[in-house]
Coordinates of C-alpha atoms in Angstrom, one line a residue:
M56 CA 0.2 0.0 0.1
S57 CA 2.0 3.8 -0.9
L58 CA 1.5 6.1 1.3
D59 CA -1.0 9.6 1.9
T60 CA -1.6 12.0 3.4
S61 CA -2.9 10.7 6.5
F62 CA 1.0 9.2 6.8
L63 CA 2.6 13.1 8.3
A64 CA 2.5 14.5 10.8
A65 CA 0.6 17.0 12.3
R66 CA 3.5 19.3 11.9
A67 CA 3.9 17.8 7.8
L68 CA 0.7 19.1 6.8
A69 CA 0.2 23.2 9.3
I70 CA 2.8 25.0 6.8
K71 CA 2.6 25.3 3.3
P72 CA 4.9 25.7 0.2
S73 CA 7.3 28.9 0.6
P74 CA 5.5 31.3 -2.4
S75 CA 8.3 32.9 -3.2
M76 CA 10.0 29.7 -4.4
A77 CA 6.5 28.6 -6.0
A78 CA 6.9 32.0 -7.8
K79 CA 10.4 31.1 -9.0
A80 CA 9.1 27.5 -10.2
R81 CA 6.2 29.0 -12.4
V82 CA 9.1 31.3 -14.3
D83 CA 11.6 29.0 -14.5
Q84 CA 7.8 26.2 -16.5
L85 CA 6.4 29.2 -18.0
R86 CA 10.4 30.6 -19.4
S87 CA 11.3 26.5 -20.0
E88 CA 8.0 26.9 -22.7
G89 CA 8.4 29.5 -24.2
R90 CA 6.8 32.6 -22.5
D91 CA 9.2 35.7 -22.2
I92 CA 8.9 36.5 -18.5
V93 CA 10.0 39.4 -16.7
D94 CA 10.6 38.3 -13.6
F95 CA 10.7 40.9 -9.6
T96 CA 9.6 37.4 -8.1
V97 CA 12.9 36.8 -6.6
G98 CA 14.8 37.8 -3.4
E99 CA 18.5 37.3 -4.5
P100 CA 21.0 40.0 -5.9
D101 CA 21.9 40.1 -9.4
A102 CA 25.2 40.2 -9.7
D103 CA 27.5 37.3 -9.4
T104 CA 30.0 37.0 -5.7
P105 CA 32.8 39.9 -5.6
A106 CA 35.7 37.6 -7.3
H107 CA 38.1 38.4 -3.6
I108 CA 35.5 35.8 -2.2
V109 CA 35.5 33.4 -4.8
E110 CA 39.4 34.3 -4.9
G111 CA 39.1 33.2 -0.9
A112 CA 37.0 30.4 -1.3
I113 CA 39.4 28.2 -4.4
D114 CA 42.5 29.5 -2.4
A115 CA 40.8 27.7 1.5
L116 CA 40.2 24.6 -1.1
R117 CA 43.3 24.4 -2.8
A118 CA 44.3 24.3 1.4
G119 CA 42.5 21.1 1.8
Q120 CA 40.0 22.8 4.3
T121 CA 36.8 20.9 2.9
R122 CA 36.3 18.0 5.8
Y123 CA 34.1 18.9 8.7
T124 CA 33.8 21.8 10.7
P125 CA 33.1 22.8 14.2
T126 CA 28.8 22.4 14.3
A127 CA 29.0 26.2 15.5
G128 CA 31.9 27.7 12.9
T129 CA 35.5 27.1 12.2
A130 CA 37.4 29.1 14.9
A131 CA 38.3 31.7 11.4
L132 CA 34.7 32.4 11.0
L133 CA 33.8 33.0 15.1
K134 CA 36.6 35.7 15.2
A135 CA 35.4 37.4 11.8
V136 CA 31.3 36.8 12.2
Q137 CA 32.6 38.7 16.5
G138 CA 34.2 41.1 14.8
K139 CA 31.6 42.9 12.1
F140 CA 29.4 42.9 15.0
E141 CA 31.8 44.6 17.2
R142 CA 32.7 47.6 14.2
E143 CA 29.6 47.4 12.4
N144 CA 27.0 47.0 15.5
G145 CA 28.7 48.1 18.8
L146 CA 27.7 44.7 19.9
R147 CA 30.6 42.3 21.9
F148 CA 29.6 38.9 21.5
G149 CA 31.8 36.0 23.2
L150 CA 32.6 33.5 20.3
D151 CA 29.9 31.0 22.9
Q152 CA 27.6 34.0 21.8
I153 CA 27.8 32.6 18.6
I154 CA 26.8 30.0 16.4
V155 CA 26.6 29.8 11.6
G156 CA 24.5 27.5 9.8
V157 CA 22.7 26.8 6.3
G158 CA 21.6 30.2 5.6
A159 CA 19.9 32.9 8.4
K160 CA 16.7 31.1 7.6
Q161 CA 18.1 27.4 9.2
L162 CA 19.2 29.5 12.4
I163 CA 15.6 31.6 13.1
F164 CA 13.8 27.9 12.8
T165 CA 17.0 26.2 14.5
A166 CA 15.7 29.1 17.8
L167 CA 12.1 28.0 17.1
A168 CA 13.1 24.6 17.8
A169 CA 14.8 24.9 20.2
S170 CA 12.8 27.5 22.3
V171 CA 9.2 27.2 21.4
Q172 CA 6.4 24.4 23.1
E173 CA 3.6 23.4 22.0
G174 CA 0.5 26.7 22.3
D175 CA 3.7 29.3 22.8
E176 CA 2.9 32.4 21.5
V177 CA 5.0 34.5 18.5
I178 CA 4.2 37.9 17.4
V179 CA 4.8 38.4 14.5
P180 CA 4.3 42.3 12.9
A181 CA 2.5 42.2 9.5
P182 CA 3.3 42.3 6.4
F183 CA 5.9 39.5 7.8
W184 CA 8.5 37.7 5.6
V185 CA 6.7 34.4 4.0
S186 CA 8.6 31.5 6.6
Y187 CA 8.2 33.4 9.3
P188 CA 4.6 31.4 10.0
D189 CA 5.3 29.2 9.1
M190 CA 8.4 27.8 10.3
V191 CA 6.2 28.6 14.2
L192 CA 3.6 26.1 12.8
A193 CA 6.6 23.7 11.9
N194 CA 7.8 23.8 15.3
E195 CA 4.1 23.6 17.0
G196 CA 4.0 27.1 18.2
K197 CA 1.0 29.3 17.5
P198 CA 1.4 32.7 15.1
V199 CA 0.2 35.7 16.3
I200 CA 0.1 38.0 13.0
V201 CA -0.5 42.1 14.0
V202 CA -1.1 44.2 11.1
C203 CA 0.8 47.0 10.5
D204 CA -1.1 49.9 8.6
E205 CA 1.0 51.6 6.0
A206 CA 0.0 54.1 7.3
N207 CA 2.8 53.9 10.1
G208 CA 5.3 53.1 7.4
F209 CA 4.6 49.2 7.6
K210 CA 6.0 49.4 11.3
L211 CA 5.1 47.8 15.2
T212 CA 3.9 50.2 17.0
P213 CA 4.4 49.9 20.9
Q214 CA 0.4 50.2 21.5
V215 CA 0.0 47.1 18.9
L216 CA 3.0 44.8 20.6
E217 CA 1.2 45.7 24.2
D218 CA -2.0 44.4 23.2
A219 CA -0.8 41.7 21.4
I220 CA 1.9 40.1 24.4
T221 CA -0.5 37.8 25.9
P222 CA 1.6 35.3 28.5
R223 CA 2.7 32.5 26.2
T224 CA 4.3 34.5 24.3
K225 CA 7.7 34.0 23.6
W226 CA 8.9 35.4 21.4
L227 CA 8.6 38.7 19.2
I228 CA 10.2 38.7 15.6
L229 CA 12.2 41.6 14.2
N230 CA 13.4 42.4 10.3
S231 CA 15.0 45.7 9.8
P232 CA 15.5 46.7 7.0
S233 CA 12.0 44.3 6.0
N234 CA 11.7 41.8 3.5
P235 CA 8.8 42.9 1.3
T236 CA 8.5 46.5 2.4
G237 CA 11.5 47.4 2.6
A238 CA 10.5 49.3 5.9
V239 CA 14.0 50.7 8.7
Y240 CA 13.5 50.7 11.9
A241 CA 14.5 54.1 13.5
K242 CA 16.8 54.3 16.9
E243 CA 13.3 56.0 18.1
E244 CA 11.3 53.7 17.4
L245 CA 13.0 50.8 18.6
A246 CA 13.8 52.5 22.0
A247 CA 9.3 52.7 21.9
L248 CA 9.2 49.6 21.7
A249 CA 12.4 48.1 23.9
D250 CA 10.1 50.7 25.7
V251 CA 6.8 47.4 26.4
L252 CA 9.4 44.8 26.3
L253 CA 10.9 45.9 29.1
R254 CA 6.9 45.1 31.0
H255 CA 7.4 41.5 29.6
P256 CA 10.1 39.8 30.6
Q257 CA 9.0 36.7 28.8
V258 CA 9.6 38.3 26.2
A259 CA 12.3 36.8 23.4
V260 CA 12.9 38.7 20.6
L261 CA 14.6 37.4 17.8
T262 CA 15.2 40.5 15.2
D263 CA 16.8 39.1 11.4
E264 CA 19.4 41.8 9.7
I265 CA 20.0 40.6 7.3
Y266 CA 18.7 43.2 4.7
E267 CA 21.5 45.6 7.2
H268 CA 23.6 46.8 4.6
L269 CA 20.9 48.1 2.1
C270 CA 20.0 50.8 3.7
Y271 CA 19.2 54.2 2.1
G272 CA 18.5 56.6 4.6
E273 CA 21.4 59.3 6.2
A274 CA 21.5 57.5 9.7
P275 CA 22.4 53.4 10.0
M276 CA 20.6 50.5 10.7
A277 CA 19.8 50.3 14.7
S278 CA 20.0 47.7 16.3
L279 CA 17.7 46.3 19.4
A280 CA 20.8 44.9 21.6
K281 CA 22.4 48.4 20.8
V282 CA 20.0 50.0 21.2
A283 CA 18.3 48.9 23.9
P284 CA 21.3 46.7 26.3
Q285 CA 19.3 46.2 28.6
L286 CA 17.0 43.5 27.0
A287 CA 20.3 42.0 25.4
D288 CA 20.1 39.0 27.6
R289 CA 16.4 37.9 25.7
V290 CA 17.3 39.7 22.0
L291 CA 19.1 37.0 18.9
T292 CA 20.5 38.8 16.2
V293 CA 20.7 37.4 13.3
N294 CA 22.5 37.7 9.6
G295 CA 24.1 36.4 6.7
V296 CA 25.9 36.9 4.2
S297 CA 23.9 36.4 1.2
K298 CA 22.5 39.7 0.1
A299 CA 25.5 42.5 1.6
Y300 CA 28.0 39.8 -0.3
A301 CA 25.4 38.3 -3.5
M302 CA 26.1 35.1 -2.0
T303 CA 22.8 33.3 -2.2
G304 CA 24.8 30.1 -3.1
W305 CA 27.3 29.6 -0.3
R306 CA 24.0 29.2 2.1
L307 CA 25.6 31.2 5.0
G308 CA 24.2 32.6 8.1
Y309 CA 25.4 33.5 11.3
A310 CA 23.5 35.1 14.3
A311 CA 24.6 35.8 17.9
G312 CA 22.8 36.0 21.4
P313 CA 21.9 34.7 24.4
K314 CA 24.6 31.6 25.8
V315 CA 22.1 29.6 26.3
L316 CA 20.2 29.8 23.6
I317 CA 23.7 28.9 21.2
R318 CA 24.4 25.6 23.2
A319 CA 20.2 24.7 22.1
M320 CA 20.8 25.2 18.7
A321 CA 24.1 24.2 17.6
T322 CA 23.2 20.7 19.5
Q323 CA 19.9 21.1 17.5
I324 CA 22.3 21.3 14.2
S325 CA 24.7 19.2 14.9
Q326 CA 22.7 16.2 14.7
N327 CA 20.9 17.3 11.3
T328 CA 22.8 19.2 9.1
S329 CA 26.6 18.4 11.5
C330 CA 28.9 21.8 10.2
V331 CA 28.0 24.8 7.3
S332 CA 30.0 24.3 4.1
A333 CA 33.7 24.3 5.3
V334 CA 34.4 26.6 1.4
S335 CA 31.5 28.1 2.9
Q336 CA 32.8 30.2 5.8
A337 CA 35.9 31.1 4.4
A338 CA 34.6 32.4 1.9
A339 CA 32.1 34.9 4.8
V340 CA 35.2 35.2 6.4
V341 CA 37.2 36.9 3.4
A342 CA 33.4 38.5 2.4
L343 CA 33.2 39.6 6.5
T344 CA 36.7 41.0 7.1
G345 CA 37.7 41.7 2.8
D346 CA 37.4 45.0 0.9
Q347 CA 34.6 45.9 1.3
A348 CA 33.6 48.6 -0.8
G349 CA 31.1 46.3 -3.2
V350 CA 29.1 47.1 -0.5
A351 CA 28.9 50.4 -0.8
E352 CA 28.7 50.3 -4.8
A353 CA 25.7 47.5 -5.0
R354 CA 23.8 49.7 -2.0
E355 CA 24.1 53.0 -4.3
T356 CA 23.1 50.9 -8.1
Y357 CA 20.4 49.6 -5.5
R358 CA 19.1 52.9 -4.7
A359 CA 18.8 54.2 -7.5
R360 CA 16.8 51.1 -9.2
R361 CA 14.6 51.9 -6.0
D362 CA 13.8 55.6 -7.2
R363 CA 14.0 54.6 -10.3
V364 CA 11.1 51.3 -10.3
V365 CA 8.6 54.1 -7.7
A366 CA 9.3 56.4 -10.3
L367 CA 7.1 54.7 -12.9
L368 CA 5.0 52.4 -10.9
N369 CA 3.4 55.9 -9.1
A370 CA 2.9 56.6 -13.3
I371 CA 1.2 54.0 -13.4
P372 CA -3.5 54.8 -13.0
G373 CA -4.9 52.0 -10.4
I374 CA -0.8 51.6 -8.9
R375 CA 0.2 53.5 -6.0
C376 CA 3.8 53.0 -4.1
A377 CA 5.6 53.8 -1.0
V378 CA 9.3 54.5 -0.8
P379 CA 10.9 51.7 1.0
D380 CA 14.4 52.8 2.6
G381 CA 15.5 49.9 2.3
A382 CA 16.1 46.1 1.3
F383 CA 16.0 45.4 -2.6
Y384 CA 11.3 45.6 -2.6
V385 CA 8.8 47.5 -3.4
Y386 CA 5.2 47.2 -1.8
P387 CA 2.8 49.0 -4.0
S388 CA -0.8 49.1 -3.1
V389 CA -3.1 47.6 -5.8
Q390 CA -6.8 48.9 -3.9
A391 CA -7.4 51.1 -6.9
L392 CA -7.5 48.3 -9.6
L393 CA -9.4 46.0 -7.6
G394 CA -12.9 45.7 -8.9
R395 CA -12.1 46.4 -12.5
R396 CA -12.8 44.0 -16.0
T397 CA -9.9 42.4 -17.8
P398 CA -10.7 42.3 -21.3
Q399 CA -11.5 38.6 -20.8
G400 CA -14.0 39.3 -18.4
K401 CA -13.0 38.8 -15.0
I402 CA -13.3 41.1 -12.3
L403 CA -10.0 41.3 -10.0
A404 CA -11.6 40.7 -6.6
N405 CA -8.1 40.8 -4.7
D406 CA -4.2 41.2 -5.1
L407 CA -4.2 37.6 -6.6
D408 CA -5.5 38.0 -9.2
V409 CA -3.6 41.0 -10.3
V410 CA -0.9 38.9 -9.6
M411 CA -2.6 36.8 -12.1
Y412 CA -3.6 38.8 -14.9
L413 CA 0.4 40.0 -14.7
L414 CA 1.7 37.2 -15.7
D415 CA -0.7 36.3 -18.4
A416 CA -1.9 39.9 -19.8
A417 CA 1.9 41.0 -19.4
G418 CA 4.9 38.3 -18.8
V419 CA 5.6 40.0 -15.4
A420 CA 6.1 37.8 -12.5
V421 CA 5.2 39.3 -8.5
L422 CA 4.2 38.0 -5.8
D423 CA 0.4 39.1 -4.1
G424 CA 0.9 41.1 -0.3
A425 CA -1.3 37.9 1.1
A426 CA 1.3 35.5 0.9
Y427 CA 2.7 38.6 3.5
G428 CA -0.3 38.4 5.4
L429 CA -1.5 42.3 4.3
S430 CA -3.2 42.0 1.8
P431 CA -4.4 44.6 -1.5
Y432 CA -1.0 45.2 -2.0
I433 CA 1.9 43.4 -4.4
R434 CA 5.4 43.5 -3.9
L435 CA 8.9 43.5 -6.5
S436 CA 12.3 42.6 -6.0
F437 CA 15.0 45.2 -7.9
A438 CA 17.3 43.2 -7.8
T439 CA 17.3 43.0 -10.8
S440 CA 18.6 45.3 -13.7
M441 CA 17.4 48.7 -14.3
S442 CA 16.5 47.2 -18.6
Q443 CA 14.3 44.4 -17.0
I444 CA 12.7 47.2 -14.0
E445 CA 12.4 49.5 -17.4
E446 CA 10.1 46.8 -19.2
G447 CA 8.6 45.1 -17.0
C448 CA 6.7 48.3 -15.7
D449 CA 5.8 49.2 -19.1
R450 CA 4.0 46.2 -18.7
I451 CA 2.0 46.8 -16.1
A452 CA 1.6 50.2 -17.1
K453 CA 0.1 48.3 -20.5
A454 CA -1.4 45.8 -18.9
C455 CA -3.3 48.0 -16.3
A456 CA -4.6 50.0 -18.9
Q457 CA -7.2 47.7 -21.0
L458 CA -8.6 47.2 -18.2
R459 CA -11.8 49.3 -17.3

């Protein structure tokens, strides 16, 4: 007898595939069928990993760095991460407070696996990165989704946080700069949230700072553990090399926080992936300690793309796009498109209808706001060439002009 879904654990059935990965698969399928698709779905830099990082990895391979490493990471990488946190964030961690993983994603999941018990609540501000709620569900927790309106910059406010906390609250997840909105919390905003958290000592905070180096304001990105050092013993700061150094495929993230949590995470990792690839760790050392000029250059490239895509989208009747302060996404409202009719007679009832219409009619792939917890919006990644941005927005404009 073949297995069916009754064989699967409830936690496996409680989660769904990543919408962004599903969208990428759909784009790949359409392209294989000969469709010309402008893809705004993928959240990864379009540039190659900088040459000096690749050369550092090759040197490591030639030097025989091809074996298992300590679970938490090589001594060289742990020291590089330690130096990065102190140099760029003003945060001091012991080496036993730092861990590396197969991407920041693994570390977030592992932190939840090591701490969340059945029924524990995890506050997830929406719009959210699509994986947060499912990670909580996979670990038998309860995601508590709190909506952060565009009027507040898509950011969590102290009163909304206060209202969401209960005796079962275990974690708050903060993502700044944000995927999908590009929202960036200022020091003052983090300090106000910290005042609330100080009244609730049972709540730990996971800060996802993977887009740290993609901030477009004059002030550097603020880290909660630095803004509110009195919370440091219950803050896990997560980051990685994927976005800043165009290293998504190297799968290398790092995190720092309380020793007891880091030890538990290391134990978990020792029983699943054992350790991160040795060559990826060697490459990350070069990324964190080597020439940083490419990071600033990439940020300015993204800034120009951001300004262009925002201007083009705002010129399209029916679309309204706020200017993001960080990351490489825009999250425009499509409220004014709802209720309109396509040339085929279908009424656009929600943002998913808009997404499918743009894909079918214009060959433009975007993601729906419903996947990120707040509708009616769509998410576009501008981690693509200026020519693709202009072509894609032109196609969107023509498709919207055909609506009645």
